[in-house]
mmCIF file of N, CA and C in Angstrom:
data_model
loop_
_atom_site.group_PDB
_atom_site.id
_atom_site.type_symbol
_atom_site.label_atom_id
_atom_site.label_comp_id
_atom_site.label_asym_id
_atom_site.label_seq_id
_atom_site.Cartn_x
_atom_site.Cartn_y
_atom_site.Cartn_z
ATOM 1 N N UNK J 29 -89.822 -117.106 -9.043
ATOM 2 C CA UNK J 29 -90.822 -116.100 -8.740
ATOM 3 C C UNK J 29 -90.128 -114.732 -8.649
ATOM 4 N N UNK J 30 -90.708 -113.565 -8.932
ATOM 5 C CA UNK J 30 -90.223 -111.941 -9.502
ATOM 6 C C UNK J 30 -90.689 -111.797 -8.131
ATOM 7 N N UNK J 31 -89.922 -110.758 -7.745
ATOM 8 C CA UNK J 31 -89.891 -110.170 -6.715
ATOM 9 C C UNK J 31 -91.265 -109.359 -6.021
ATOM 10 N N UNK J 32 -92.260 -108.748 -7.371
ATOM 11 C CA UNK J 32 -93.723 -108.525 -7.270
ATOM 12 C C UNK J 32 -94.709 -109.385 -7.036
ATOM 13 N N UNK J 33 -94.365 -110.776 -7.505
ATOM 14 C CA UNK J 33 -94.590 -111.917 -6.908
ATOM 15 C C UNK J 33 -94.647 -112.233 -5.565
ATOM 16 N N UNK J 34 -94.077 -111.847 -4.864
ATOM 17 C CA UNK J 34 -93.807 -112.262 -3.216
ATOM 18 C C UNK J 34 -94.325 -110.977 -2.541
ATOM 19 N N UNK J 35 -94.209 -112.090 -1.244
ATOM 20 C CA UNK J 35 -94.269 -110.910 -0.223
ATOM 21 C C UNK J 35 -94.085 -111.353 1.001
ATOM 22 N N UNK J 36 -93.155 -110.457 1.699
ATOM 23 C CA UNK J 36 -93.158 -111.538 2.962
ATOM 24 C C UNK J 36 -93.265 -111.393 3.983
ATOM 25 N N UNK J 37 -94.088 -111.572 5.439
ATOM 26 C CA UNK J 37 -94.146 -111.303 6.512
ATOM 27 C C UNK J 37 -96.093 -110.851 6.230
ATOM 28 N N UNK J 38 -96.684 -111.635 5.909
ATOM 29 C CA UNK J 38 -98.528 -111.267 5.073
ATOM 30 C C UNK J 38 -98.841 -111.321 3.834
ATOM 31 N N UNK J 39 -99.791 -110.717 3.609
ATOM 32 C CA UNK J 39 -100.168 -110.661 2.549
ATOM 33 C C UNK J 39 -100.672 -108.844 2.217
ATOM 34 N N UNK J 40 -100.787 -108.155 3.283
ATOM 35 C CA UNK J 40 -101.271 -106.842 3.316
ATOM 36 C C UNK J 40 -100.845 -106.162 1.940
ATOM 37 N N UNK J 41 -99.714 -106.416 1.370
ATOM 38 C CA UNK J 41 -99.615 -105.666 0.056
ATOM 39 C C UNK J 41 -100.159 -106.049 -1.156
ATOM 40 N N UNK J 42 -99.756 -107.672 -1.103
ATOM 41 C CA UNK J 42 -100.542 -108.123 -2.350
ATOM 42 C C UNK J 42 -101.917 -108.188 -2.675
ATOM 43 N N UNK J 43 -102.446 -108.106 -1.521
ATOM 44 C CA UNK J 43 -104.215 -108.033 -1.575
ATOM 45 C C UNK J 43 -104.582 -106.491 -1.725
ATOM 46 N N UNK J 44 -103.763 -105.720 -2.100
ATOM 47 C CA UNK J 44 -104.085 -104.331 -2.700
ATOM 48 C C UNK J 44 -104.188 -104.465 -4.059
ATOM 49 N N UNK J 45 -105.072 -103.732 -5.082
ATOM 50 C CA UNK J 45 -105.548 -103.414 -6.237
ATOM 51 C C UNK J 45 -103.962 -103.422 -6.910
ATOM 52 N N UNK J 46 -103.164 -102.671 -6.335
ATOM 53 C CA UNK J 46 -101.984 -102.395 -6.818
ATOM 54 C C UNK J 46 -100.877 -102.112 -5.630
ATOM 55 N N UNK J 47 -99.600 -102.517 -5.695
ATOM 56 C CA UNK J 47 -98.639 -102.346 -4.511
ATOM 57 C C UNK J 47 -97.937 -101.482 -4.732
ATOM 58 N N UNK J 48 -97.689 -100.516 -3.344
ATOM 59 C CA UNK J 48 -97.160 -99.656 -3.332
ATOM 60 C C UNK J 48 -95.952 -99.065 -3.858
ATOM 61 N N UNK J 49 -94.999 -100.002 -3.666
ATOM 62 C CA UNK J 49 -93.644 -99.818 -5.278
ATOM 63 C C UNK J 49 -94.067 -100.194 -6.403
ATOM 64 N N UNK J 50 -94.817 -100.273 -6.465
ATOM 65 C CA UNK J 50 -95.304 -100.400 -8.300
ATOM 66 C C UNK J 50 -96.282 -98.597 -8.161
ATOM 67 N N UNK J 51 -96.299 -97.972 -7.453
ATOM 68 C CA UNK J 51 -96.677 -96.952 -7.515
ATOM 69 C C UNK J 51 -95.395 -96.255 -7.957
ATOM 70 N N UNK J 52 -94.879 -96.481 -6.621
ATOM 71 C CA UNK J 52 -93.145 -95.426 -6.448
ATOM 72 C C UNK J 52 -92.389 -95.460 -7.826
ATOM 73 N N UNK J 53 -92.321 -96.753 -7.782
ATOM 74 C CA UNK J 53 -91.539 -96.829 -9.091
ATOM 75 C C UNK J 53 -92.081 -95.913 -10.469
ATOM 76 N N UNK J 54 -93.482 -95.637 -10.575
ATOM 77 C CA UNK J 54 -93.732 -95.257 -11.844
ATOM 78 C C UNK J 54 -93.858 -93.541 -10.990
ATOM 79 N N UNK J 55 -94.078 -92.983 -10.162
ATOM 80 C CA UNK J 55 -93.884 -91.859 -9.908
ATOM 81 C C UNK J 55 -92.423 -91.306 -10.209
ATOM 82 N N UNK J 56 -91.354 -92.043 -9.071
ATOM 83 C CA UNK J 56 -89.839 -91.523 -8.790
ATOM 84 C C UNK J 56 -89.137 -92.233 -10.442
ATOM 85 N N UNK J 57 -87.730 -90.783 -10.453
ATOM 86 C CA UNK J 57 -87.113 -91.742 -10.959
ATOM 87 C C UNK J 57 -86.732 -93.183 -11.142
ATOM 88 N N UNK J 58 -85.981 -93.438 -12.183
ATOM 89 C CA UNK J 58 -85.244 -94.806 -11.639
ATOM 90 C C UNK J 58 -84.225 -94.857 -10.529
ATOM 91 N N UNK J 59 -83.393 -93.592 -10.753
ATOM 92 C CA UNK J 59 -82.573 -93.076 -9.342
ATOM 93 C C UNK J 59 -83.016 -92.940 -8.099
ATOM 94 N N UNK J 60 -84.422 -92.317 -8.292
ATOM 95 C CA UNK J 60 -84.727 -92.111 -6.571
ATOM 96 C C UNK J 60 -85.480 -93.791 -6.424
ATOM 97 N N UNK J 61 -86.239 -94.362 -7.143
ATOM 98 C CA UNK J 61 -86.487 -95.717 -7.286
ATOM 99 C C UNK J 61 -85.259 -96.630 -6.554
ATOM 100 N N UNK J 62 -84.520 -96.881 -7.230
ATOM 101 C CA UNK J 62 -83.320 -97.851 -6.773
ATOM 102 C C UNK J 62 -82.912 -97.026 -5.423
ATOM 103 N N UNK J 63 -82.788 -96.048 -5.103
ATOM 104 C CA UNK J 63 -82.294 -95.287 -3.984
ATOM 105 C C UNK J 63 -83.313 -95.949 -2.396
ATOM 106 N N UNK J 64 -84.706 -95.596 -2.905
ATOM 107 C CA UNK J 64 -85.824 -96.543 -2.206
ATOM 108 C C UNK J 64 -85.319 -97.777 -1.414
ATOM 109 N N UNK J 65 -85.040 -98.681 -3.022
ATOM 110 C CA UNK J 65 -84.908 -100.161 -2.382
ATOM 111 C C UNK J 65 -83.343 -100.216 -1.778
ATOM 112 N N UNK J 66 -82.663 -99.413 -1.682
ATOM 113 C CA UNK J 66 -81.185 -99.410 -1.701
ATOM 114 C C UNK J 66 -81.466 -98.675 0.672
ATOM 115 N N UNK J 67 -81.887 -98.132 0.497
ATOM 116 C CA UNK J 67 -82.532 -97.625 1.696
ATOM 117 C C UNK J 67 -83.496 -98.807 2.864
ATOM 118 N N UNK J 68 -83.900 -99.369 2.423
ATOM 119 C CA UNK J 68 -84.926 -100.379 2.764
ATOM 120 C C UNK J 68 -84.013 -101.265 2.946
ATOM 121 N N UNK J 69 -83.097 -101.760 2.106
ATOM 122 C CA UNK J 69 -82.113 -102.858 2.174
ATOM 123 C C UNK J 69 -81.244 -102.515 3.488
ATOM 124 N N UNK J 70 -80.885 -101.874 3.641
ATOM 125 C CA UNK J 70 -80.038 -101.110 4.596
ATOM 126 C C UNK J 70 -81.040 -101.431 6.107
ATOM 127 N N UNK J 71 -82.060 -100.646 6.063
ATOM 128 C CA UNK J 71 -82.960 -100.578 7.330
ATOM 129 C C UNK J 71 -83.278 -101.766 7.672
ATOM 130 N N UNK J 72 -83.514 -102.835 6.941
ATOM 131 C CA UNK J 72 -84.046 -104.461 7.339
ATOM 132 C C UNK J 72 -82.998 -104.969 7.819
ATOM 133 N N UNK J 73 -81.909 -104.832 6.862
ATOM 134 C CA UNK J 73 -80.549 -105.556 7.421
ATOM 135 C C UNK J 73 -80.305 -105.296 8.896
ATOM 136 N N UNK J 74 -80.222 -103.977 9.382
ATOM 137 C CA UNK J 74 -79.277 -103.575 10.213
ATOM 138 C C UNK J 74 -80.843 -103.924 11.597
ATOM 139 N N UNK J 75 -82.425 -103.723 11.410
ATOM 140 C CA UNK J 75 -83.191 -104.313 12.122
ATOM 141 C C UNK J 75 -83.724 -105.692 12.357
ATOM 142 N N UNK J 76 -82.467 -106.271 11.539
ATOM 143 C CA UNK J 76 -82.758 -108.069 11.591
ATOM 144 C C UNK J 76 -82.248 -108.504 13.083
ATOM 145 N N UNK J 77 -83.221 -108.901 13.595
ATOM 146 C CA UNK J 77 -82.819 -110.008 15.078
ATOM 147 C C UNK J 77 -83.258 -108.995 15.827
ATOM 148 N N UNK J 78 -83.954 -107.794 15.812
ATOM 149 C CA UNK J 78 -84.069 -106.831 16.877
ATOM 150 C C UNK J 78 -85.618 -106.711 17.124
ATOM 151 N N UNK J 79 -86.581 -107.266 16.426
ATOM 152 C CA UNK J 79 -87.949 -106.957 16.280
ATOM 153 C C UNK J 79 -88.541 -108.223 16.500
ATOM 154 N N UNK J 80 -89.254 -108.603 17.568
ATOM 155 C CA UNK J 80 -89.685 -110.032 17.593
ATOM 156 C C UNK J 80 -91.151 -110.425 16.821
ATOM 157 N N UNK J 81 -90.936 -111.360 15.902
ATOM 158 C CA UNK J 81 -92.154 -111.918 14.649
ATOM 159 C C UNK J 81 -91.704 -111.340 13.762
ATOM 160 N N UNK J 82 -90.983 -110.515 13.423
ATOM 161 C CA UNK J 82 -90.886 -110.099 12.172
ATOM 162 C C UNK J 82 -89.565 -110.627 11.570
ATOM 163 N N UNK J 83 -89.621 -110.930 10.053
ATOM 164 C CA UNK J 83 -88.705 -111.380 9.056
ATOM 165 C C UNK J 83 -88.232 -110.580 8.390
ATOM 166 N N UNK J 84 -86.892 -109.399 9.366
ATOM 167 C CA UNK J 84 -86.551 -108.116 8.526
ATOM 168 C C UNK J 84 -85.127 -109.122 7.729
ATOM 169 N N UNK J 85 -84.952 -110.016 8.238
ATOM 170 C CA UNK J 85 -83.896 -110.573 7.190
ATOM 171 C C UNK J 85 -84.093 -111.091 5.741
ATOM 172 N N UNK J 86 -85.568 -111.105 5.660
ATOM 173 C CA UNK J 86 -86.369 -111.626 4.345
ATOM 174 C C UNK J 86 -87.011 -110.398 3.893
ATOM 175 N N UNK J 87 -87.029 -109.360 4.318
ATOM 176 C CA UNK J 87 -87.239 -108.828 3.659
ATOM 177 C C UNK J 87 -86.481 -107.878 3.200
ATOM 178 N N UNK J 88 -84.909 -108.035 3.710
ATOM 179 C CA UNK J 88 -83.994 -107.575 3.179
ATOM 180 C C UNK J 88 -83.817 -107.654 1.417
ATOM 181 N N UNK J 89 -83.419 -109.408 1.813
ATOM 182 C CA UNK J 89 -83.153 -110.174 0.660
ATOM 183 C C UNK J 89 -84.151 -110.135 -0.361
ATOM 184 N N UNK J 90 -86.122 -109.423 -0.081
ATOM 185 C CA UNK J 90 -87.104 -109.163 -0.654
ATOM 186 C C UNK J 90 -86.585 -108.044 -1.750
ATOM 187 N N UNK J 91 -86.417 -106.809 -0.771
ATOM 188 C CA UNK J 91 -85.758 -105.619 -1.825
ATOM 189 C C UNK J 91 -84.371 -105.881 -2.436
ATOM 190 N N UNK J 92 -83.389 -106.309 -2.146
ATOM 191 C CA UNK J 92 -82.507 -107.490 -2.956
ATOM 192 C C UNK J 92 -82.732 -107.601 -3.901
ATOM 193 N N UNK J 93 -83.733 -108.458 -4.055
ATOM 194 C CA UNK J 93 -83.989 -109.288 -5.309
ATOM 195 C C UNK J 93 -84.889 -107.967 -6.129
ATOM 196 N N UNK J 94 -85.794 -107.563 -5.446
ATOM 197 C CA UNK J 94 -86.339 -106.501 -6.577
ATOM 198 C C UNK J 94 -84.970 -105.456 -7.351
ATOM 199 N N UNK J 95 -83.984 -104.749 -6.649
ATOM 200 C CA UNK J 95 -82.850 -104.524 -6.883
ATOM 201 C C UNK J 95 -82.673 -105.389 -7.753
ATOM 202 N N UNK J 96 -81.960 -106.022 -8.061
ATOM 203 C CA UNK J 96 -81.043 -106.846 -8.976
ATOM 204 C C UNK J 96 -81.718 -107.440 -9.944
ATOM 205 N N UNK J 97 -83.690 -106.959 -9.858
ATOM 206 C CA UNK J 97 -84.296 -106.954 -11.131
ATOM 207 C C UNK J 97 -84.391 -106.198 -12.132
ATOM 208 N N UNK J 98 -84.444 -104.565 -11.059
ATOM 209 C CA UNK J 98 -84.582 -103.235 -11.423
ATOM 210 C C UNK J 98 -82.740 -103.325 -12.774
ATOM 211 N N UNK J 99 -81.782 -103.561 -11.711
ATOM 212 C CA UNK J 99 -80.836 -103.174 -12.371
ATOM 213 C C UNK J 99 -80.651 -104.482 -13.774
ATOM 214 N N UNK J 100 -81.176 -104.885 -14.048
ATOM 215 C CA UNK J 100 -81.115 -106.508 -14.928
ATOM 216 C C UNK J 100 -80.055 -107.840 -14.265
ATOM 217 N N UNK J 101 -79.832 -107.743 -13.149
ATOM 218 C CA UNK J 101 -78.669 -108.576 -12.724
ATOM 219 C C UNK J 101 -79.230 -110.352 -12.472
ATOM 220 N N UNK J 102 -80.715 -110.330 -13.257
ATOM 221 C CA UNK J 102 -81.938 -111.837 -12.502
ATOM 222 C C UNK J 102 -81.479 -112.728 -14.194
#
């Protein structure tokens, strides 16, 4: 499963017409794009174990994987 595929911690994004990095992405560069998920990766990581119910460690590994789609690394 592609990373637009998922979602994790609800469903609040996918039950939108269209998700919000599929916006970003076609607005921002690919630079400020990858910069995005490169940012996000960072913020989940370092708020994993600190927020109770939430799965910032999955959704680390969420922008991760979109990363390493963006760059062809899948």
């Amino acid at each position: 499963m592609n990373a637009d595929e998922r979602q994790v911690s609800g469903s609040h994004y996918k039950d939108m017409p269209i998700q919000p990095w599929a916006i970003m992405e076609a607005v921002m560069t690919n630079e400020e794009f990858i910069g995005f998920l490169k940012g996000n990766i960072i913020k989940y990581s370092l708020r994993a174990g600190r927020k109770d119910g939430s799965d910032d460690a999955g959704k680390a590994l969420h922008y991760m994987q979109k990363l390493k789609e963006m760059q062809g690394d899948c």
